[in-house]
mmCIF file of C-alpha atoms and ligand atoms in Angstrom:
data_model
loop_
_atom_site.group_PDB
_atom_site.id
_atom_site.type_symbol
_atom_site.label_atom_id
_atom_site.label_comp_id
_atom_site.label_asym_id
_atom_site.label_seq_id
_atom_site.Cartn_x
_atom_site.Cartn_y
_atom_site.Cartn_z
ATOM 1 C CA UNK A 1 -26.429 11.880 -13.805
ATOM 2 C CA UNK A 2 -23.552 10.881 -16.037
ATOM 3 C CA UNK A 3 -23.945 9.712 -19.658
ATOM 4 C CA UNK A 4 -21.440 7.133 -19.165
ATOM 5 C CA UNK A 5 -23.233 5.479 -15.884
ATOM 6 C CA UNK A 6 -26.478 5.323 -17.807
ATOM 7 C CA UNK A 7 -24.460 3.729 -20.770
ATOM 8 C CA UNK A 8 -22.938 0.967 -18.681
ATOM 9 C CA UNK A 9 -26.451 0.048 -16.908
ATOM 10 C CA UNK A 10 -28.071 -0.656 -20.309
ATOM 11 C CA UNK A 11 -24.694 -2.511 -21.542
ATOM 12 C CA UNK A 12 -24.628 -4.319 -18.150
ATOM 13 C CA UNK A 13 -28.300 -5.404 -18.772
ATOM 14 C CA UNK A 14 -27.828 -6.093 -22.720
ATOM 15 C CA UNK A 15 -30.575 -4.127 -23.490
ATOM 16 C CA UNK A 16 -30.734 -1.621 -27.180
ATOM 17 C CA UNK A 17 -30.914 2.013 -25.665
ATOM 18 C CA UNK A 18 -30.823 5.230 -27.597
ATOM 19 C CA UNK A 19 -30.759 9.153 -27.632
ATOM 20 C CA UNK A 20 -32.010 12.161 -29.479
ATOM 21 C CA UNK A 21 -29.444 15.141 -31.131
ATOM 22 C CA UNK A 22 -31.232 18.427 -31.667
ATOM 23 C CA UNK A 23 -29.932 22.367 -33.142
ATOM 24 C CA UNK A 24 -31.394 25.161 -31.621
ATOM 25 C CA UNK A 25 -33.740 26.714 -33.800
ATOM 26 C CA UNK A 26 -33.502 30.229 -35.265
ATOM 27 C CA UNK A 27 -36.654 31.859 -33.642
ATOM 28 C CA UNK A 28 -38.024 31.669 -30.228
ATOM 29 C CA UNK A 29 -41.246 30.015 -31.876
ATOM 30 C CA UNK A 30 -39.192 27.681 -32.876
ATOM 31 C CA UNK A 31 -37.425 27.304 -29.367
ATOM 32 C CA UNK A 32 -40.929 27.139 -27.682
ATOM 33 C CA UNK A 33 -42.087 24.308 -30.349
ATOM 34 C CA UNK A 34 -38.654 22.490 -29.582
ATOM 35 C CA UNK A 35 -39.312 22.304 -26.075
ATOM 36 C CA UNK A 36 -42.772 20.263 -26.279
ATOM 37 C CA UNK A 37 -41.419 18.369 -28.529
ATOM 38 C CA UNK A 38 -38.796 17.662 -25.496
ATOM 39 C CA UNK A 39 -41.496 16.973 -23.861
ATOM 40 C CA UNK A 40 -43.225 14.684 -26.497
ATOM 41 C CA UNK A 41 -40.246 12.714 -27.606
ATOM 42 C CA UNK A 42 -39.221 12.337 -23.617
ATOM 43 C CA UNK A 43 -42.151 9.776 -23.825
ATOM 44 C CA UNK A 44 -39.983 7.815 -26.476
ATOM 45 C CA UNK A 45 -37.483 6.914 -23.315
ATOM 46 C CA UNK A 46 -34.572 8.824 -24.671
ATOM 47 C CA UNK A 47 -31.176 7.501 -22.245
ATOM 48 C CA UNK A 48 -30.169 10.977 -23.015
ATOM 49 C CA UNK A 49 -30.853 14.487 -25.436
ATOM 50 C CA UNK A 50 -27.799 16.631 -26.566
ATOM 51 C CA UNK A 51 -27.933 20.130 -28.006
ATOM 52 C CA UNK A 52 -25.206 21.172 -30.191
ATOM 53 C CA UNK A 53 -23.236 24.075 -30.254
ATOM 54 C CA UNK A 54 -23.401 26.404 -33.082
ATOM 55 C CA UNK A 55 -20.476 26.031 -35.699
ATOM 56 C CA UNK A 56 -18.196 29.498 -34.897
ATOM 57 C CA UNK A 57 -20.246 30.026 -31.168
ATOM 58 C CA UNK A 58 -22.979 31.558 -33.337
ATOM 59 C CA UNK A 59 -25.770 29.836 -30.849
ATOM 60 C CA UNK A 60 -23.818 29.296 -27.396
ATOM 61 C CA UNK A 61 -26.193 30.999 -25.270
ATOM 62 C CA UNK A 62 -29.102 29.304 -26.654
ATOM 63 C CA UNK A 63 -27.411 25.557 -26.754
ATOM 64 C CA UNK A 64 -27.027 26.463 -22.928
ATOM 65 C CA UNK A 65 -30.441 27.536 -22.409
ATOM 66 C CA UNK A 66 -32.199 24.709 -24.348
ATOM 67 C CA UNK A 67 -29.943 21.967 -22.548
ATOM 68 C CA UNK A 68 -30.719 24.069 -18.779
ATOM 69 C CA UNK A 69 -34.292 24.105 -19.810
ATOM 70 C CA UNK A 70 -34.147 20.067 -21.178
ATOM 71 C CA UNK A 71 -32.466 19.500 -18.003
ATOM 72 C CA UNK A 72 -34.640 21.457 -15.711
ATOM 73 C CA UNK A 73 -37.890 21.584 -16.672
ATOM 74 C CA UNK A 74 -38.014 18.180 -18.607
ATOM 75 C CA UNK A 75 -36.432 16.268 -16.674
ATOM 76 C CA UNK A 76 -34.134 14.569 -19.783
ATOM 77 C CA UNK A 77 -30.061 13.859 -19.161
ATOM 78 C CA UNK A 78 -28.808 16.255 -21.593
ATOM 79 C CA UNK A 79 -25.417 16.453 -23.097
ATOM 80 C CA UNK A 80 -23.955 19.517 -24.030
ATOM 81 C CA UNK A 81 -22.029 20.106 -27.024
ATOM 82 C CA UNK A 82 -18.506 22.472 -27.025
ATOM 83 C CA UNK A 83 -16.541 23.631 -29.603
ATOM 84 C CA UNK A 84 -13.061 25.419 -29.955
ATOM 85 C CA UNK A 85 -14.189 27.747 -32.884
ATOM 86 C CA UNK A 86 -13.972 31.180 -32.032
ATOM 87 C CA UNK A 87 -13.621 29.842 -28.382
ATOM 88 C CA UNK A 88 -10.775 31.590 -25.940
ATOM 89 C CA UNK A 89 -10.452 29.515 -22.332
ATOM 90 C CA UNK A 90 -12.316 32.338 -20.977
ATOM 91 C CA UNK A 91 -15.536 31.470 -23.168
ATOM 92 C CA UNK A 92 -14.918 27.981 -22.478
ATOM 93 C CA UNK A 93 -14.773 28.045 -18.893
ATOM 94 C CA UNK A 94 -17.681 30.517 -18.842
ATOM 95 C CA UNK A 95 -19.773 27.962 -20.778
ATOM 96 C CA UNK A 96 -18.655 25.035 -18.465
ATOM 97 C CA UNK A 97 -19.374 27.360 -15.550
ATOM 98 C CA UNK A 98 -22.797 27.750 -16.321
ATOM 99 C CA UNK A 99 -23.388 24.096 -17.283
ATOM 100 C CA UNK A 100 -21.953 22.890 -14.076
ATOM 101 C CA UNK A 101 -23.989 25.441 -11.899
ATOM 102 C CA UNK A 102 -26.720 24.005 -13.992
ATOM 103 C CA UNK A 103 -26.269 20.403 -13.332
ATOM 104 C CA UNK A 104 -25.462 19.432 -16.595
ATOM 105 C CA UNK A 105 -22.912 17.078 -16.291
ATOM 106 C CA UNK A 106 -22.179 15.872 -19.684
ATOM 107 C CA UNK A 107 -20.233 17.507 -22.351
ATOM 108 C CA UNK A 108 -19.606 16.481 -26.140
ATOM 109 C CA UNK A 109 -16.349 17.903 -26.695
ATOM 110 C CA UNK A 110 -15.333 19.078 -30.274
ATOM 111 C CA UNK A 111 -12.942 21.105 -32.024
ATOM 112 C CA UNK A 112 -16.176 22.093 -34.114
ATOM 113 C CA UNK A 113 -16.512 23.257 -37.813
ATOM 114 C CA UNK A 114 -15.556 26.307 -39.174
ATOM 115 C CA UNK A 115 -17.758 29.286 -38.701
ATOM 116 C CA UNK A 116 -20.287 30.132 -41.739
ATOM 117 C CA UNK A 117 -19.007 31.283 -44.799
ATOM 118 C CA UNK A 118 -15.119 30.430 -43.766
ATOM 119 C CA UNK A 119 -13.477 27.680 -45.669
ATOM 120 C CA UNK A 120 -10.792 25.991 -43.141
ATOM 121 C CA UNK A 121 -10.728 25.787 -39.216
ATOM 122 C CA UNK A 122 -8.028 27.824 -37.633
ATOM 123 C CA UNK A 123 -7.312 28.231 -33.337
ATOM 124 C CA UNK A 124 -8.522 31.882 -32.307
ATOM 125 C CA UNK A 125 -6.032 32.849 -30.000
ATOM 126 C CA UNK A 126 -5.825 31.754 -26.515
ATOM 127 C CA UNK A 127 -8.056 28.517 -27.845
ATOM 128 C CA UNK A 128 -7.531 25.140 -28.013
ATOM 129 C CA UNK A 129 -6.305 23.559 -31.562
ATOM 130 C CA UNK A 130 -7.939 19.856 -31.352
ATOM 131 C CA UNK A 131 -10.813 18.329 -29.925
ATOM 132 C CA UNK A 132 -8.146 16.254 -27.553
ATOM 133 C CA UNK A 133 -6.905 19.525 -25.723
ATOM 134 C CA UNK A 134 -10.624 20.738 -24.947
ATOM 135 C CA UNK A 135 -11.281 17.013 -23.648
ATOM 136 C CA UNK A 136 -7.988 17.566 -21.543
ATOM 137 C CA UNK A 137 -8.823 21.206 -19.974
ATOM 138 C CA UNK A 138 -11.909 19.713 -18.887
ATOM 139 C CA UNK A 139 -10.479 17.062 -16.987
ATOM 140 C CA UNK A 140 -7.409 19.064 -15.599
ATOM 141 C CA UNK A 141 -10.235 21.930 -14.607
ATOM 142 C CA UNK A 142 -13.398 20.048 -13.759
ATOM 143 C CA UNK A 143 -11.602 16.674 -12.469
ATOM 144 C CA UNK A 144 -14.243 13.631 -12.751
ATOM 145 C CA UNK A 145 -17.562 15.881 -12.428
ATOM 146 C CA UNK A 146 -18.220 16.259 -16.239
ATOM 147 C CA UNK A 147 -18.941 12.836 -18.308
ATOM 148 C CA UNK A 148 -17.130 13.561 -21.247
ATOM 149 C CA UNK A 149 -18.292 12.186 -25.297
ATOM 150 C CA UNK A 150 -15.938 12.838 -28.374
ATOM 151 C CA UNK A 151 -17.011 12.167 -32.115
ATOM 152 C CA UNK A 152 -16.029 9.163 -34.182
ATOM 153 C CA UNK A 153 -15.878 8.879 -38.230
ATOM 154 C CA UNK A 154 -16.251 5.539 -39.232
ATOM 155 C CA UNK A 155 -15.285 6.890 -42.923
ATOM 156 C CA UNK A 156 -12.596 8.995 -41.050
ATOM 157 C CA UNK A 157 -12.768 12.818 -40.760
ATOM 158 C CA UNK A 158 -12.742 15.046 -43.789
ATOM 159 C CA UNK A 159 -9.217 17.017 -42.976
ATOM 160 C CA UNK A 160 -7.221 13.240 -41.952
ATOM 161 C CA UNK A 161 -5.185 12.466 -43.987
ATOM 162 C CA UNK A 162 -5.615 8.527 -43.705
ATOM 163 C CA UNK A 163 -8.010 6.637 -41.437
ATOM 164 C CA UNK A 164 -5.320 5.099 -39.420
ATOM 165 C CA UNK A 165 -4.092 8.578 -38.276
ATOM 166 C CA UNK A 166 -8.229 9.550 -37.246
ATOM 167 C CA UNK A 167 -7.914 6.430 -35.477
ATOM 168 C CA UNK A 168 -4.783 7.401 -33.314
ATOM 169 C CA UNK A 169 -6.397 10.647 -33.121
ATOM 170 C CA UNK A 170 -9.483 9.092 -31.677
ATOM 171 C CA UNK A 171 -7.496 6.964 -29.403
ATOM 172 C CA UNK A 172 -5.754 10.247 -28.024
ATOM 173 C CA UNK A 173 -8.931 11.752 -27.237
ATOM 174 C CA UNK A 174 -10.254 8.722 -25.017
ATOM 175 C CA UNK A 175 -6.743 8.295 -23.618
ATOM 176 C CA UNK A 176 -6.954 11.844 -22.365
ATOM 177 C CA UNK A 177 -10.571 11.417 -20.540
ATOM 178 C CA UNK A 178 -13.440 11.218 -22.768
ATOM 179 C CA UNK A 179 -16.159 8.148 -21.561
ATOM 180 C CA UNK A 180 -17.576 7.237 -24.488
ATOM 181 C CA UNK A 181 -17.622 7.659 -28.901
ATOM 182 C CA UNK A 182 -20.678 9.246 -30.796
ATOM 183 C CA UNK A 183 -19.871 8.548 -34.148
ATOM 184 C CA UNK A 184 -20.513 10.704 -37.415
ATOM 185 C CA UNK A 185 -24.093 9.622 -39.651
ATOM 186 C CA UNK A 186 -23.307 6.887 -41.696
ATOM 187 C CA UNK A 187 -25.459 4.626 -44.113
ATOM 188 C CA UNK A 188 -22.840 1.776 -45.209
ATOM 189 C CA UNK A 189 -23.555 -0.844 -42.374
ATOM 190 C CA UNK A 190 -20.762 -3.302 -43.349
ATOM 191 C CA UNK A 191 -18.420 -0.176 -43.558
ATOM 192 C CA UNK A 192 -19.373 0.883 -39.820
ATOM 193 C CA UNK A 193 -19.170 -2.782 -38.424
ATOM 194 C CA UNK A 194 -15.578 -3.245 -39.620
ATOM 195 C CA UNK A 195 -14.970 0.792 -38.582
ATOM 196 C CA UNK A 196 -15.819 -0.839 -34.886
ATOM 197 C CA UNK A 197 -13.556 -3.389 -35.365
ATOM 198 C CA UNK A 198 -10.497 -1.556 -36.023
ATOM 199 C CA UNK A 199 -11.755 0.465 -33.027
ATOM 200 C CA UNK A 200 -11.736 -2.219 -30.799
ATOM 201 C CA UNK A 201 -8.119 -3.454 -32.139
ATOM 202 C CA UNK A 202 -6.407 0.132 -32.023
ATOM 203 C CA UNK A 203 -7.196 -0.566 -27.947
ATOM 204 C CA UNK A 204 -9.800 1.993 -28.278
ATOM 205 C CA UNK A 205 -12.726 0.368 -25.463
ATOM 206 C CA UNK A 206 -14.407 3.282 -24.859
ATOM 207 C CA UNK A 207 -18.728 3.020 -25.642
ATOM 208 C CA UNK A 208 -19.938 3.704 -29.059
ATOM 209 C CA UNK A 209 -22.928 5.217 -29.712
ATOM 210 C CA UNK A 210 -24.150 4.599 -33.597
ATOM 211 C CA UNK A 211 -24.835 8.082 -35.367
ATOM 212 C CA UNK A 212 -28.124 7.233 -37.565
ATOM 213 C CA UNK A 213 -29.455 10.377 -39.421
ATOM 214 C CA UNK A 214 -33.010 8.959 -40.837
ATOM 215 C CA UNK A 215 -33.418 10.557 -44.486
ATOM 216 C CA UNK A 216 -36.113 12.986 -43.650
ATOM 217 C CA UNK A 217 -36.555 15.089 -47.609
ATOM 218 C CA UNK A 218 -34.257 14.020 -50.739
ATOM 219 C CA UNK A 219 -32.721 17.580 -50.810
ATOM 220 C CA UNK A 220 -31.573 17.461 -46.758
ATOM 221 C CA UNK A 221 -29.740 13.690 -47.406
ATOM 222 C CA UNK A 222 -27.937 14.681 -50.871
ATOM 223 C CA UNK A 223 -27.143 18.517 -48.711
ATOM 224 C CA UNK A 224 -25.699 16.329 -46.108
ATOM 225 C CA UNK A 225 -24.199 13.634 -47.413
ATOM 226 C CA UNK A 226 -22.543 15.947 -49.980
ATOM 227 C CA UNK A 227 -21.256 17.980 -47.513
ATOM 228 C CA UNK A 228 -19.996 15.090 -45.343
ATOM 229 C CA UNK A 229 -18.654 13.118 -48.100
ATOM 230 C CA UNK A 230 -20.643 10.133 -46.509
ATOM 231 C CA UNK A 231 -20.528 6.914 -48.715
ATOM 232 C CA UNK A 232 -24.033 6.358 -49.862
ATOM 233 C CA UNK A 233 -24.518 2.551 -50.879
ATOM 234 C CA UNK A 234 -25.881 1.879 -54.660
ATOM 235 C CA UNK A 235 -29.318 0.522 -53.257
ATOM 236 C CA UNK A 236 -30.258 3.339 -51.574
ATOM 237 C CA UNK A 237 -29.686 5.597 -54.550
ATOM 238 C CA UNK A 238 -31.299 3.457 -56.658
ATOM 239 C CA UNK A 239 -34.304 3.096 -54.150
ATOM 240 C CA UNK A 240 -34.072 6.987 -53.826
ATOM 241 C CA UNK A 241 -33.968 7.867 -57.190
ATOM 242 C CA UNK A 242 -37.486 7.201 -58.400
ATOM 243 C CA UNK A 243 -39.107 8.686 -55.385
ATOM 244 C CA UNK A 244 -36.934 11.624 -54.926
ATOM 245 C CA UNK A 245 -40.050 14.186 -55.926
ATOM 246 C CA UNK A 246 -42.374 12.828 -53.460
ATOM 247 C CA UNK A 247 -42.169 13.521 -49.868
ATOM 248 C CA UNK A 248 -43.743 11.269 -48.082
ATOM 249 C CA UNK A 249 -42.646 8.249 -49.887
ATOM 250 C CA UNK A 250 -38.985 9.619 -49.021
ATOM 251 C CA UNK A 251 -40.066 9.609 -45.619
ATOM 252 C CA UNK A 252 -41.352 6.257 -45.589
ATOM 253 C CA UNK A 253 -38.367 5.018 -47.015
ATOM 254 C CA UNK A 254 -35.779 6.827 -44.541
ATOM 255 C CA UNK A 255 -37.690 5.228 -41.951
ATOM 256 C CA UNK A 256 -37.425 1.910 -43.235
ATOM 257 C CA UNK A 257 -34.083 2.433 -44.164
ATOM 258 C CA UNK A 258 -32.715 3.430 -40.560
ATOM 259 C CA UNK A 259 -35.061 -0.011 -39.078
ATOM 260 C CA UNK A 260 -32.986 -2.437 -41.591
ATOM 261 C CA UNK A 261 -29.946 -0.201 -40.304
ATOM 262 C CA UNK A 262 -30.438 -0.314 -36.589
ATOM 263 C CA UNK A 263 -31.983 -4.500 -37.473
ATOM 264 C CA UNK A 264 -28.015 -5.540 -38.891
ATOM 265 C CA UNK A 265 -26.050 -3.365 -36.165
ATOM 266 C CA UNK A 266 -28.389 -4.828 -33.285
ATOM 267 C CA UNK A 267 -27.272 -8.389 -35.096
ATOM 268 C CA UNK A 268 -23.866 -7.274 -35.049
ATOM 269 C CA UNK A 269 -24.016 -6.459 -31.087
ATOM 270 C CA UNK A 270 -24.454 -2.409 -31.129
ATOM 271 C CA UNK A 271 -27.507 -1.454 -28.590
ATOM 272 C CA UNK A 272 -26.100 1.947 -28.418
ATOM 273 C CA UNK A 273 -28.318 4.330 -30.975
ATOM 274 C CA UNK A 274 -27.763 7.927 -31.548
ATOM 275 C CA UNK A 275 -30.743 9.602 -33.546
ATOM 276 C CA UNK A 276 -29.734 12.948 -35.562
ATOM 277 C CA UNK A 277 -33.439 13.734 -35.142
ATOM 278 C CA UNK A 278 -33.697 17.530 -36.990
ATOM 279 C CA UNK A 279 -35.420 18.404 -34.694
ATOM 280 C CA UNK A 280 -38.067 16.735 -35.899
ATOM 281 C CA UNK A 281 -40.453 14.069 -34.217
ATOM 282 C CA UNK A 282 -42.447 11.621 -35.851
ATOM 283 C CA UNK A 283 -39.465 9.760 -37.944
ATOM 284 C CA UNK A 284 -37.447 9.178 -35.126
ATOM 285 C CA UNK A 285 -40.916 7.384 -33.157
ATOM 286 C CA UNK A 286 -41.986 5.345 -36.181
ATOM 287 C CA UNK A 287 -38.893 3.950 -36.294
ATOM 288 C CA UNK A 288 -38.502 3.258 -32.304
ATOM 289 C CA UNK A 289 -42.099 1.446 -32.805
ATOM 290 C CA UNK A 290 -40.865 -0.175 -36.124
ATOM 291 C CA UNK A 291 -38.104 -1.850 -34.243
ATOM 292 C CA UNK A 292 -40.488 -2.246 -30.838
ATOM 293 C CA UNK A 293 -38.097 -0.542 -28.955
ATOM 294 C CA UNK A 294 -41.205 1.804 -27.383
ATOM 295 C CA UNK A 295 -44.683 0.361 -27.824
ATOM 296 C CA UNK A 296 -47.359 2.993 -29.542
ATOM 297 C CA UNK A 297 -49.909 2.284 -27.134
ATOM 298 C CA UNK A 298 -47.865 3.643 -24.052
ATOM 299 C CA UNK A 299 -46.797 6.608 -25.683
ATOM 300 C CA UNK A 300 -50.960 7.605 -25.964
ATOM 301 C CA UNK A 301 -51.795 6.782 -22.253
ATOM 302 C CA UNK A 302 -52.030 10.325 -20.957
ATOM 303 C CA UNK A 303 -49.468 10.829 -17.859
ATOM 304 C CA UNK A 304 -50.747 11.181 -15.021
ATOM 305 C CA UNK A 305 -49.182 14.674 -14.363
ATOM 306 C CA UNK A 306 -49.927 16.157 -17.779
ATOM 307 C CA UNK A 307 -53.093 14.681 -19.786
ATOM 308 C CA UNK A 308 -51.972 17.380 -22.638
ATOM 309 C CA UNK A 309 -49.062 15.095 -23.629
ATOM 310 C CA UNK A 310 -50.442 13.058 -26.089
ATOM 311 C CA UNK A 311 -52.742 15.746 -27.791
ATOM 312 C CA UNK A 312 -49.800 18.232 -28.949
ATOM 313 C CA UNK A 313 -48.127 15.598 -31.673
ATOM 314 C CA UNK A 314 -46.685 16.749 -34.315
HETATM 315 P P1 FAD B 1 -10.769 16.577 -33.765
HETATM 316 O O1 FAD B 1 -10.905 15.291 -33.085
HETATM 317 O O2 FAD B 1 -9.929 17.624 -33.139
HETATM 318 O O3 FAD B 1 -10.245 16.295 -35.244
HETATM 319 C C1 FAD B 1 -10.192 17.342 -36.205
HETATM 320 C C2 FAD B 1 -9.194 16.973 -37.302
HETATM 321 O O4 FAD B 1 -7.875 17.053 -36.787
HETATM 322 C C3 FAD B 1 -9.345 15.548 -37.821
HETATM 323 O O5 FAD B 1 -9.002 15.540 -39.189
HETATM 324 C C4 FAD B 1 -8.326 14.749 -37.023
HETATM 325 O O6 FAD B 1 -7.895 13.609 -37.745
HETATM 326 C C5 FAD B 1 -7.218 15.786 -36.831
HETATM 327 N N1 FAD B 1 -6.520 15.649 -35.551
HETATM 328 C C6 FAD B 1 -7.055 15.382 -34.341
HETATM 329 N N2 FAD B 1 -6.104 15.375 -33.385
HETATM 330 C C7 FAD B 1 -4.938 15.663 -34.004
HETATM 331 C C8 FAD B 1 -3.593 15.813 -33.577
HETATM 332 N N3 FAD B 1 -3.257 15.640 -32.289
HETATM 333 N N4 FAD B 1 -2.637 16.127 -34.510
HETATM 334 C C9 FAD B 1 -2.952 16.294 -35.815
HETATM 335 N N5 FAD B 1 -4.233 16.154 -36.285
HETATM 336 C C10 FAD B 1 -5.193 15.854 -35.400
HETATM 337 N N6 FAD B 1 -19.669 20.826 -35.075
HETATM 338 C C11 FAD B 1 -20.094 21.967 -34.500
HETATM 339 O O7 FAD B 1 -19.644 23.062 -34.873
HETATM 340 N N7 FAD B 1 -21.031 21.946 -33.498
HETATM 341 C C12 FAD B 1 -21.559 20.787 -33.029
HETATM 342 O O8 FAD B 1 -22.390 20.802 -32.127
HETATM 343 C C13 FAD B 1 -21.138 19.556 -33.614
HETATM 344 N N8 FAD B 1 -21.614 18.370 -33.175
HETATM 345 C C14 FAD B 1 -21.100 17.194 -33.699
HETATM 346 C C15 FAD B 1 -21.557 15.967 -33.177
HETATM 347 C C16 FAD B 1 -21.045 14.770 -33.678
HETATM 348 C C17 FAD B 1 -21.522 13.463 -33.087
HETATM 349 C C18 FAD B 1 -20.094 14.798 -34.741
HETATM 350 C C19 FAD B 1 -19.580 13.496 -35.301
HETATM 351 C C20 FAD B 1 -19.662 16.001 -35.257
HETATM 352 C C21 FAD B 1 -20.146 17.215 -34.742
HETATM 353 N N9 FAD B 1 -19.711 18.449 -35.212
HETATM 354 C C22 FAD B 1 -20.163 19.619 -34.653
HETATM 355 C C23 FAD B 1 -18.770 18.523 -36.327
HETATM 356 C C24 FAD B 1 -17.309 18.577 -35.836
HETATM 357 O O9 FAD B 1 -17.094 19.734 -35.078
HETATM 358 C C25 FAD B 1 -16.424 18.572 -37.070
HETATM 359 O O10 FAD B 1 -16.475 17.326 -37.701
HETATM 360 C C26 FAD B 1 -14.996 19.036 -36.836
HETATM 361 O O11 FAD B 1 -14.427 19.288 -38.114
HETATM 362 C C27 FAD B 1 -14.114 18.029 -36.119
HETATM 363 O O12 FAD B 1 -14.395 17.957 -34.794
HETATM 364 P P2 FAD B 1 -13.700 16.840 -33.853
HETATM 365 O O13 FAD B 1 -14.103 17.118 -32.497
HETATM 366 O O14 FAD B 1 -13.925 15.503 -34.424
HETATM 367 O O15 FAD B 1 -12.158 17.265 -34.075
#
């Protein structure tokens, strides 16, 4: 099914929905671990999993593995992620080849980072320069059957020069086919809420789905946030800052962080949540039960086709 129809039904019905990002891990342990946790955090009601694609094609047989595997054997609407690093047509079409014989039917289409250890992006030859002409070969190759998602940065993208451009760039990429927005991680609420606004008045209608990366360890959010320049509100350092050595109490925070998040943009009219989950479990659940969008108790009921389900939690 497409991403976009799913969207609209929950819109249509008012209702908060959300959906789960994950990388594919380096070892096949790790690949066998990620899949039941697939089919774990399938319990949480996700409207949708992606799988993103490794920054230079480093992982592109194993995104389209995991997401044919999600898909398949877990029965969970899975979004693919595509780059253009490092990507000729040929790979590309390849790649959407296999996803369509797959039935995957949704594609997150980027221009992608830079591969490992190279400082600026640059088009490999016969490739595609912006995330707008990928979204365009799609729909000149694969017509209507692929629902198509783009990235958003509410603090605009690191390269733009000035936000309004990123917005006219954002604009081009929805004007040119893409369904829907999933937006870069983001902790400045007030920031992102009048980011949506200037959405909405660029004539940019689209669907947005919220990026919300819980902090998981002290060293991952100051790795990330460093790396994406991300604003990081006063409070939250200072909250952060005498806690930073313990673990768990940065944990608990994060967690209670994202709920007061996710409270003010459900106030402000977003239902759409995107969860950069790590790949990790139990953060992402506490804070679906924190804001009772999935009740505990259901989650433990063993299913009916597989009593194992609730005994393999993280
Ligand atoms: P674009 O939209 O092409 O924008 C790239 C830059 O070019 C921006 O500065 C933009 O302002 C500018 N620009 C765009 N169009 C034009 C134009 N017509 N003329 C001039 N300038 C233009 N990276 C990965 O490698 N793998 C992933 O799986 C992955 N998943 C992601 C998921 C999400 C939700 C997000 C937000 C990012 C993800 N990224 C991923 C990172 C992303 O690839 C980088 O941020 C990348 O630098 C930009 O990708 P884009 O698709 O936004 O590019």
């Amino acid at each position: 099914m497409k991403i976009i129809d799913k969207i609209n039904r929950a819109t249509e019905e008012n209702r908060p929905f959300w959906s789960f990002e994950y990388f594919p891990p380096k070892t096949q342990q790790g690949v066998l671990n990620l899949f039941s946790r697939f089919e774990r955090m399938g319990l949480l009601n996700p409207e949708f999993i992606d799988v993103t694609w490794g920054a230079g094609g480093t992982t592109s047989d194993l995104t389209l593995e995991i997401c044919t595997t999600a898909k398949a054997s877990y029965g969970l609407e899975t979004c693919m992620h595509l780059t253009c690093t490092n990507m000729p047509k040929k790979k590309v079409d390849d790649a959407l080849k296999i996803a369509k014989e797959n039935g995957i039917r949704n594609i997150l289409a980027l221009r992608g980072d830079p591969p490992v250890g190279q400082a600026n992006w640059s088009k490999c030859d016969d490739g595609f320069t912006y995330a707008v002409d990928l979204v365009r070969y799609i729909r000149q190759e694969y017509g209507d059957f692929f629902c198509i998602s783009v990235a958003g940065y509410p603090e605009g993208h690191l390269d733009s020069l000035n936000k309004e451009d990123d917005l006219g760039f954002l604009k081009e990429k929805i004007d040119a086919g893409a369904d829907y927005i999933v937006t870069q991680l983001f902790y400045d609420v007030d920031m992102f809420i009048s980011w949506t606004k200037k959405v909405r008045e660029a004539g940019i209608q689209a669907p947005i789905l919220t990026g919300i990366m819980p902090i998981q360890s002290y060293q991952g959010f100051k790795r990330m946030t460093t790396m994406c320049k991300t604003r990081v509100p006063n409070g939250i350092i200072e909250a952060l800052d005498p806690i930073k050595d313990d673990d768990a109490a940065v944990k608990e925070y994060g967690i209670d962080l994202a709920v007061s998040m996710c409270r003010k943009l459900l106030e402000n009219g977003v239902l759409g949540f995107h969860f950069y989950t790590l790949n990790l479990e139990k953060t992402t659940q506490a804070i679906l039960e924190k804001l009772e969008f999935v009740n505990a108790k259901d989650l433990y009921r063993p299913l009916p086709w597989n009593t194992s389900a609730h005994k393999h939690r993280e």
